[in-house]
């Protein structure tokens, strides 16, 4: 099987690595780059938990071949905030009780980021629509929606 | 499991296919292909990766009388396109109910046509628009109607050296409209139990032209409901005529039950969709306010 020498741009860093033809993006992010925030739920595109941003757009890393992500800008949760200073969306998730088991949280936060980058002032309907492809089995979504609303208000005020 | 060939240019992709096409499977964004490989349904030897050709194959263009959609255009692109609005609203109807947002950001129209099954929502719309596909190979372009392209479930009339590069169709004339709907068991992320697209052209209250396509008519692939169309053509648009069309459709449909739904259920829903979508188009044409 052929290997590919590719450049992955993840969280602002460039990685020049070998990937196998059939490596999925999720496996390379988790196993080669150690970015364990990327979660695998179903592996078939139904649950949304493996969402990462590719060129700012939420896509599923379980249905993307690593080689197809060559030269694109990839953002995972590790690229947002830091342990000392959380990103405002992360703060809002904490405050609005949007996290229970936490398994869907990385995907939800990245989706919120993509949404707020495009739309500073999303309506509740737009927020629900944005997260409609991502399953959460704990929160009932209520806290997630509130958190994204809260983040939008704070980020707007901060300009 | 499989090799991926990453072409250095579009020319290189075509040359690769002309050499290795017989054992190559094209991959666009993989939302249909990769789950099926994972499930063991398909065991491709080599995938030819088209995903790097956004600059070439991702566009929605108005070109005189035609709308041209590049094969790598995503469902999100379609949803956001001002060109696919108004009388071409069927595209928005389908895009809105397509998978979830992440799938919409990935799924391409070329992949939808390439997957060629009764769960591909854009195929009925393209059939209702009499759309054509442009197939490109080292020998140049070949044009084939979508109807002739879709041969069977998962089988298209693509030669092994060809890539679907574009879908195109004529813009609807004045007094014509399109609509689409699908019904499943829930409101998001579902495979259509039934779907339908209609194109309606009415002049002075009379049905000048109508095309109806469903995800299943006689076989398990999207097809036109020609007999129902024939019944409707030339008639004055009335409730009685619609009721008559439902009966013709019921006779025309040769559906079988499967684990997703019974044939009886599918027929009832298709009849209801027929009336609903035709009425929607008719009201739009007459500029009656509809939700
Ligand atoms: C969770 C989920 C939900 C979904 N929901 C829907 C839905 O609501 N409606 C719907 O219609 N579909 C749905 N799908 C199916 C799928 O997303 C669509 O069929 C999509 O349009 C495929 O596009 P793609 O680029 O991912 O195709 P790929 O998976 O890359 O390819 C699909 C097929 O087409 C062939 N192909 C791709 N591009 C070309 C080309 N340019 N020329 C020739 N052949 C080509 C491939 O060889 C393959 O056989 C869903 C899939 C998933 C996983």
XYZ file of C-alpha atoms and ligand atoms in Angstrom:
503
model
C 0.000 0.000 0.000
C 1.282 3.433 -0.873
C 2.347 5.963 1.711
C 1.998 9.672 1.203
C 4.287 12.350 2.503
C 1.975 15.241 3.259
C 1.778 18.517 5.126
C -0.967 18.807 7.697
C -1.558 22.244 9.177
C -3.103 21.597 12.539
C -3.838 24.255 15.148
C -1.427 26.632 13.457
C 1.486 24.172 13.311
C 2.782 22.410 10.231
C 3.458 18.696 10.373
C 5.280 16.952 7.553
C 4.350 13.314 8.005
C 3.871 10.015 6.267
C 0.334 8.667 6.175
C -1.028 5.458 4.736
C -3.542 5.667 1.912
C -6.351 4.340 4.081
C -5.555 6.336 7.239
C -8.513 8.409 8.289
C -7.932 11.957 9.450
C -9.276 11.085 12.911
C -6.653 8.357 13.377
C -3.781 10.581 12.335
C -4.950 13.408 14.601
C -5.390 11.126 17.597
C -2.667 8.544 17.194
C 0.090 10.346 15.325
C -0.376 13.882 16.636
C -1.816 12.976 20.044
C -4.855 15.218 19.692
C -7.193 13.170 21.832
C -9.989 15.741 21.948
C -11.151 14.328 18.619
C -13.601 11.591 19.534
C -14.869 8.652 17.554
C -18.515 7.821 18.104
C -20.088 5.857 15.298
C -17.418 5.962 12.612
C -20.102 6.188 9.928
C -20.982 9.878 9.810
C -24.112 9.784 11.922
C -23.024 11.136 15.313
C -20.857 14.172 14.557
C -18.479 13.592 17.484
C -15.363 13.477 15.313
C -16.012 16.980 13.956
C -12.984 19.163 13.288
C -12.801 22.432 11.379
C -11.170 22.224 7.974
C -10.572 25.681 6.532
C -13.028 26.934 9.156
C -15.826 24.550 8.199
C -17.097 21.686 10.396
C -16.460 18.321 8.741
C -16.272 14.743 9.951
C -12.755 13.459 10.505
C -13.949 9.844 10.428
C -15.143 10.259 6.824
C -12.098 12.181 5.652
C -8.973 10.418 4.528
C -5.855 11.946 6.059
C -4.365 12.379 2.613
C -7.410 14.439 1.596
C -6.648 16.931 4.364
C -3.221 17.711 2.902
C -2.337 21.408 2.970
C -5.624 22.389 4.603
C -5.983 24.331 7.858
C -7.291 22.009 10.538
C -8.532 23.125 13.935
C -9.161 20.790 16.853
C -10.165 21.742 20.377
C -6.497 21.767 21.401
C -6.106 24.824 19.161
C -8.593 26.859 21.181
C -7.684 28.499 24.485
C -5.182 27.038 26.923
C -5.286 25.577 30.402
C -4.476 28.990 31.859
C -6.890 30.903 29.712
C -9.963 29.243 28.278
C -11.499 30.443 25.037
C -14.730 32.414 25.680
C -16.749 29.558 24.179
C -15.125 27.126 26.616
C -15.869 29.513 29.500
C -19.476 29.725 28.408
C -19.768 25.920 28.175
C -18.501 25.661 31.741
C -20.814 28.328 33.090
C -23.956 27.227 31.293
C -23.505 23.598 32.352
C -23.149 22.469 28.764
C -20.841 19.596 29.731
C -21.784 16.373 31.411
C -19.839 13.337 30.261
C -17.897 15.585 27.909
C -17.665 13.224 24.962
C -19.510 15.531 22.546
C -18.031 18.722 23.982
C -15.026 19.086 21.651
C -17.296 18.773 18.617
C -19.906 21.133 20.063
C -17.317 23.804 20.865
C -15.762 23.642 17.399
C -19.184 23.884 15.795
C -19.907 26.900 17.987
C -16.622 28.453 16.889
C -17.419 27.970 13.197
C -20.911 29.353 13.704
C -19.790 32.434 15.649
C -17.023 33.179 13.178
C -19.669 33.506 10.488
C -22.546 34.868 12.499
C -21.874 36.992 15.570
C -25.457 36.981 16.653
C -27.081 33.619 15.936
C -30.709 33.035 16.869
C -31.678 30.042 18.981
C -32.921 28.364 15.812
C -29.627 28.935 14.047
C -27.741 27.504 17.023
C -29.962 24.423 17.114
C -29.532 23.992 13.382
C -25.735 24.229 13.676
C -25.554 21.470 16.295
C -28.272 19.322 14.706
C -25.719 16.894 13.264
C -24.044 16.199 16.598
C -25.407 13.824 19.176
C -25.359 14.439 22.910
C -26.870 11.811 25.155
C -26.509 13.689 28.472
C -27.405 17.346 28.394
C -30.609 17.286 26.396
C -28.860 20.016 24.372
C -30.380 22.769 26.512
C -27.121 23.742 28.191
C -25.227 23.539 24.911
C -27.608 25.927 23.196
C -27.517 28.327 26.155
C -23.726 28.189 26.255
C -23.406 29.119 22.596
C -25.860 31.980 23.082
C -23.904 33.197 26.108
C -20.622 32.960 24.208
C -22.081 34.939 21.326
C -23.151 37.746 23.619
C -19.792 37.925 25.374
C -17.722 37.733 22.218
C -19.837 40.437 20.593
C -19.252 42.764 23.520
C -15.564 42.066 23.529
C -15.601 43.006 19.820
C -6.786 -1.919 2.495
C -6.738 0.379 -0.517
C -4.354 2.715 -2.262
C -5.123 6.347 -2.943
C -3.818 8.060 -6.017
C -3.386 11.800 -5.539
C -3.209 13.318 -9.012
C -0.798 16.187 -9.565
C -3.208 17.918 -11.960
C -6.586 17.299 -13.524
C -4.856 16.114 -16.669
C -2.907 13.661 -14.583
C -6.177 12.395 -13.075
C -7.613 11.770 -16.545
C -4.449 10.038 -17.702
C -4.416 7.883 -14.596
C -8.010 6.825 -15.269
C -7.318 6.009 -18.870
C -4.558 3.651 -17.695
C -5.973 2.301 -14.446
C -9.693 3.057 -14.717
C -10.768 -0.588 -14.729
C -9.550 -1.037 -11.163
C -10.071 2.502 -9.855
C -12.894 3.987 -7.782
C -13.327 7.744 -7.738
C -13.549 9.439 -4.355
C -14.865 12.958 -3.902
C -15.618 13.589 -0.234
C -16.235 9.986 0.676
C -19.490 10.365 2.631
C -21.091 7.593 0.627
C -18.010 5.597 -0.253
C -16.120 5.382 3.042
C -19.014 4.052 5.175
C -19.605 1.398 2.518
C -15.969 0.371 2.444
C -15.989 0.216 6.220
C -19.102 -1.964 6.186
C -17.352 -4.354 3.810
C -19.797 -3.712 0.964
C -17.043 -2.451 -1.304
C -13.406 -3.473 -1.564
C -11.798 -1.013 -3.958
C -8.221 -1.497 -4.980
C -7.366 2.113 -5.782
C -9.163 5.364 -5.050
C -8.581 8.369 -7.286
C -8.847 11.435 -5.063
C -10.729 14.329 -6.650
C -10.968 16.383 -3.459
C -8.091 18.644 -4.472
C -9.951 20.074 -7.477
C -12.126 22.644 -5.732
C -10.735 25.414 -7.910
C -11.784 23.542 -11.048
C -14.911 21.609 -10.150
C -16.620 23.573 -7.410
C -18.910 26.233 -8.885
C -22.486 27.173 -9.636
C -22.655 29.221 -12.830
C -25.421 30.853 -14.777
C -24.563 30.481 -18.411
C -27.192 31.964 -20.699
C -30.157 29.597 -20.575
C -28.293 27.063 -18.419
C -27.255 26.552 -14.844
C -23.993 24.657 -14.516
C -22.952 22.977 -11.280
C -19.425 21.620 -10.888
C -19.193 18.055 -9.605
C -17.408 19.042 -6.370
C -20.072 21.571 -5.374
C -21.235 20.755 -1.866
C -24.760 20.637 -0.494
C -23.932 23.713 1.616
C -22.845 25.567 -1.549
C -26.162 24.630 -3.140
C -28.109 25.736 -0.085
C -26.393 29.118 -0.073
C -26.483 29.761 -3.819
C -28.650 32.657 -5.023
C -28.797 31.014 -8.475
C -30.628 27.981 -7.086
C -33.477 29.922 -5.610
C -36.927 30.991 -6.733
C -38.209 28.542 -9.363
C -35.286 26.214 -8.584
C -36.276 26.068 -4.943
C -36.339 22.254 -5.029
C -32.567 22.350 -4.460
C -33.023 24.293 -1.222
C -35.778 21.955 -0.093
C -33.439 18.989 -0.512
C -30.350 20.701 0.901
C -32.203 21.760 4.029
C -33.152 18.197 4.893
C -29.882 16.627 3.781
C -27.952 14.731 6.479
C -26.624 17.091 9.160
C -24.593 20.284 8.732
C -21.238 18.492 8.643
C -22.452 16.054 5.985
C -23.816 19.007 4.003
C -20.395 20.656 4.148
C -18.858 17.528 2.645
C -21.381 15.796 0.365
C -20.976 16.725 -3.302
C -23.453 16.692 -6.151
C -21.097 14.570 -8.261
C -20.974 12.020 -5.442
C -24.738 12.088 -5.126
C -25.197 11.216 -8.771
C -22.282 8.766 -8.608
C -23.797 6.914 -5.649
C -26.948 6.400 -7.736
C -29.373 4.938 -5.225
C -32.883 5.685 -4.081
C -31.531 7.518 -1.042
C -29.730 10.144 -3.099
C -31.962 13.203 -2.839
C -30.612 15.289 -5.698
C -31.249 12.655 -8.351
C -35.045 13.124 -8.485
C -34.570 16.890 -8.755
C -32.130 16.485 -11.617
C -34.521 14.073 -13.333
C -37.391 16.545 -12.925
C -35.200 19.229 -14.506
C -34.137 16.991 -17.412
C -30.566 17.645 -16.283
C -27.502 16.334 -18.037
C -24.099 15.250 -16.833
C -20.808 16.101 -18.445
C -18.381 13.192 -18.372
C -14.778 14.068 -19.068
C -11.977 11.756 -20.199
C -8.687 12.079 -22.061
C -10.811 11.940 -25.211
C -12.820 15.037 -24.272
C -16.352 15.561 -22.957
C -19.400 13.362 -23.341
C -22.891 14.526 -22.417
C -25.451 12.121 -21.005
C -28.847 12.834 -19.474
C -29.092 11.937 -15.787
C -31.862 9.550 -16.753
C -29.549 7.613 -19.058
C -26.644 7.890 -16.656
C -28.387 6.079 -13.783
C -28.590 2.448 -14.873
C -29.304 0.591 -11.679
C -28.736 0.772 -7.943
C -25.161 1.998 -7.605
C -24.483 1.530 -11.311
C -23.961 4.425 -13.683
C -23.209 4.553 -17.392
C -19.796 6.047 -16.776
C -16.932 4.605 -18.749
C -14.014 3.634 -16.567
C -11.879 6.453 -17.977
C -14.450 9.166 -17.253
C -15.047 11.623 -14.435
C -18.377 13.369 -13.906
C -17.266 16.980 -14.052
C -20.494 18.945 -14.347
C -24.255 18.778 -14.041
C -26.274 21.232 -16.087
C -29.858 21.990 -16.986
C -32.016 24.679 -18.547
C -33.382 27.405 -16.302
C -37.144 27.050 -15.891
C -39.179 29.462 -18.023
C -41.657 32.026 -16.664
C -44.579 30.374 -14.897
C -42.627 27.278 -13.936
C -41.527 26.129 -10.483
C -39.865 23.152 -8.776
C -40.305 21.569 -5.363
C -38.926 18.614 -3.434
C -39.765 16.839 -0.238
C -38.804 13.682 1.537
C -40.375 11.746 4.329
C -38.585 9.629 6.891
C -38.968 8.616 10.475
C -37.500 11.731 12.021
C -36.660 15.304 11.140
C -32.898 15.280 10.847
C -30.267 12.901 9.526
C -32.541 10.439 7.848
C -32.632 8.403 4.689
C -35.764 9.121 2.719
C -38.411 6.422 2.842
C -39.938 8.311 -0.002
C -38.908 11.443 -1.780
C -40.252 13.311 -4.757
C -39.330 16.223 -6.971
C -41.712 17.983 -9.328
C -41.324 20.526 -12.056
C -44.519 22.306 -13.067
C -45.143 24.751 -15.882
C -48.599 26.320 -16.009
C -49.989 28.775 -18.520
C -53.439 30.340 -18.179
C -54.378 27.750 -15.600
C -53.425 24.871 -17.924
C -50.559 22.449 -17.241
C -48.175 23.088 -20.081
C -45.469 20.779 -18.841
C -44.880 18.651 -15.778
C -42.134 16.282 -14.720
C -42.334 14.116 -11.642
C -39.476 12.037 -10.253
C -39.524 9.743 -7.236
C -36.907 7.706 -5.463
C -38.726 4.576 -6.590
C -41.237 4.000 -9.354
C -40.732 0.584 -10.887
C -37.237 -0.190 -9.702
C -35.219 0.683 -6.621
C -33.684 3.742 -8.209
C -35.040 7.252 -8.814
C -37.192 7.421 -11.926
C -39.780 9.594 -13.645
C -43.499 8.866 -13.249
C -44.258 9.189 -16.946
C -47.846 7.990 -16.869
C -48.791 10.435 -14.173
C -47.097 13.196 -16.142
C -48.996 12.216 -19.288
C -52.293 12.287 -17.405
C -51.600 15.785 -16.097
C -50.249 17.390 -19.256
C -52.647 19.766 -20.985
C -55.241 19.630 -18.202
C -56.577 22.607 -16.276
C -55.055 22.605 -12.785
C -57.955 21.672 -10.499
C -58.413 19.638 -7.372
C -60.220 16.949 -9.375
C -57.306 16.617 -11.729
C -54.937 16.265 -8.777
C -57.094 13.519 -7.310
C -57.082 11.804 -10.687
C -53.293 12.077 -10.859
C -53.000 10.380 -7.468
C -54.893 7.397 -8.822
C -52.738 7.213 -11.909
C -49.639 7.396 -9.737
C -50.920 4.580 -7.550
C -51.349 2.373 -10.617
C -47.988 3.409 -11.991
C -45.951 2.657 -8.876
C -44.604 -0.866 -8.598
C -43.115 -0.790 -5.143
C -41.972 -3.569 -2.887
C -41.872 -3.631 0.872
C -38.576 -3.746 2.679
C -37.256 -3.394 6.190
C -37.623 0.392 6.049
C -41.268 0.621 5.002
C -44.101 -1.297 3.415
C -45.100 -0.725 -0.191
C -48.606 0.342 0.899
C -47.209 3.043 3.143
C -44.884 4.321 0.456
C -47.704 4.562 -2.080
C -49.953 6.508 0.288
C -47.181 8.948 1.131
C -46.190 9.413 -2.506
C -49.791 10.244 -3.423
C -49.926 12.826 -0.665
C -46.576 14.281 -1.695
C -47.702 14.519 -5.311
C -50.663 16.669 -4.432
C -48.728 18.734 -1.916
C -45.792 19.493 -4.200
C -47.887 20.238 -7.294
C -50.111 22.543 -5.282
C -47.063 24.260 -3.826
C -45.625 24.908 -7.279
C -48.976 26.045 -8.637
C -49.393 28.565 -5.839
C -45.858 29.812 -6.338
C -46.497 30.293 -10.050
C -49.684 32.221 -9.301
C -47.730 34.114 -6.638
C -50.140 33.051 -3.950
C -48.460 33.365 -0.581
C -47.422 29.954 0.734
C -45.390 29.123 3.787
C -24.811 10.445 7.882
C -25.092 10.540 6.416
C -26.255 11.187 5.998
C -26.553 11.277 4.643
N -27.705 11.916 4.283
C -28.024 12.022 2.968
C -29.227 12.697 2.575
O -29.982 13.216 3.408
N -29.508 12.743 1.256
C -28.687 12.188 0.312
O -28.991 12.305 -0.864
N -27.553 11.549 0.659
C -27.198 11.452 1.956
N -26.040 10.797 2.311
C -25.221 10.136 1.265
C -24.033 10.969 0.722
O -23.682 11.990 1.619
C -24.367 11.606 -0.623
O -24.613 10.624 -1.581
C -23.252 12.555 -1.140
O -23.792 13.410 -2.119
C -22.043 11.829 -1.694
O -21.048 12.799 -2.054
P -19.503 12.504 -1.757
O -18.699 13.596 -2.367
O -19.278 12.239 -0.333
O -19.341 11.156 -2.615
P -18.308 9.953 -2.472
O -18.634 9.130 -1.288
O -16.918 10.443 -2.607
O -18.702 9.154 -3.806
C -19.971 8.548 -3.960
C -19.985 7.684 -5.223
O -19.910 8.492 -6.393
C -18.728 8.226 -7.132
N -18.223 9.540 -7.533
C -17.968 10.596 -6.700
N -17.607 11.677 -7.391
C -17.612 11.309 -8.700
C -17.331 12.010 -9.930
N -16.995 13.316 -9.933
N -17.418 11.323 -11.091
C -17.784 10.010 -11.091
N -18.092 9.314 -9.966
C -18.013 9.952 -8.794
C -17.818 7.457 -6.215
O -16.979 6.573 -6.914
C -18.822 6.722 -5.333
O -19.276 5.564 -5.979
C -25.683 10.718 3.660
C -24.504 10.095 4.090
C -24.199 10.004 5.446
C -22.932 9.345 5.875
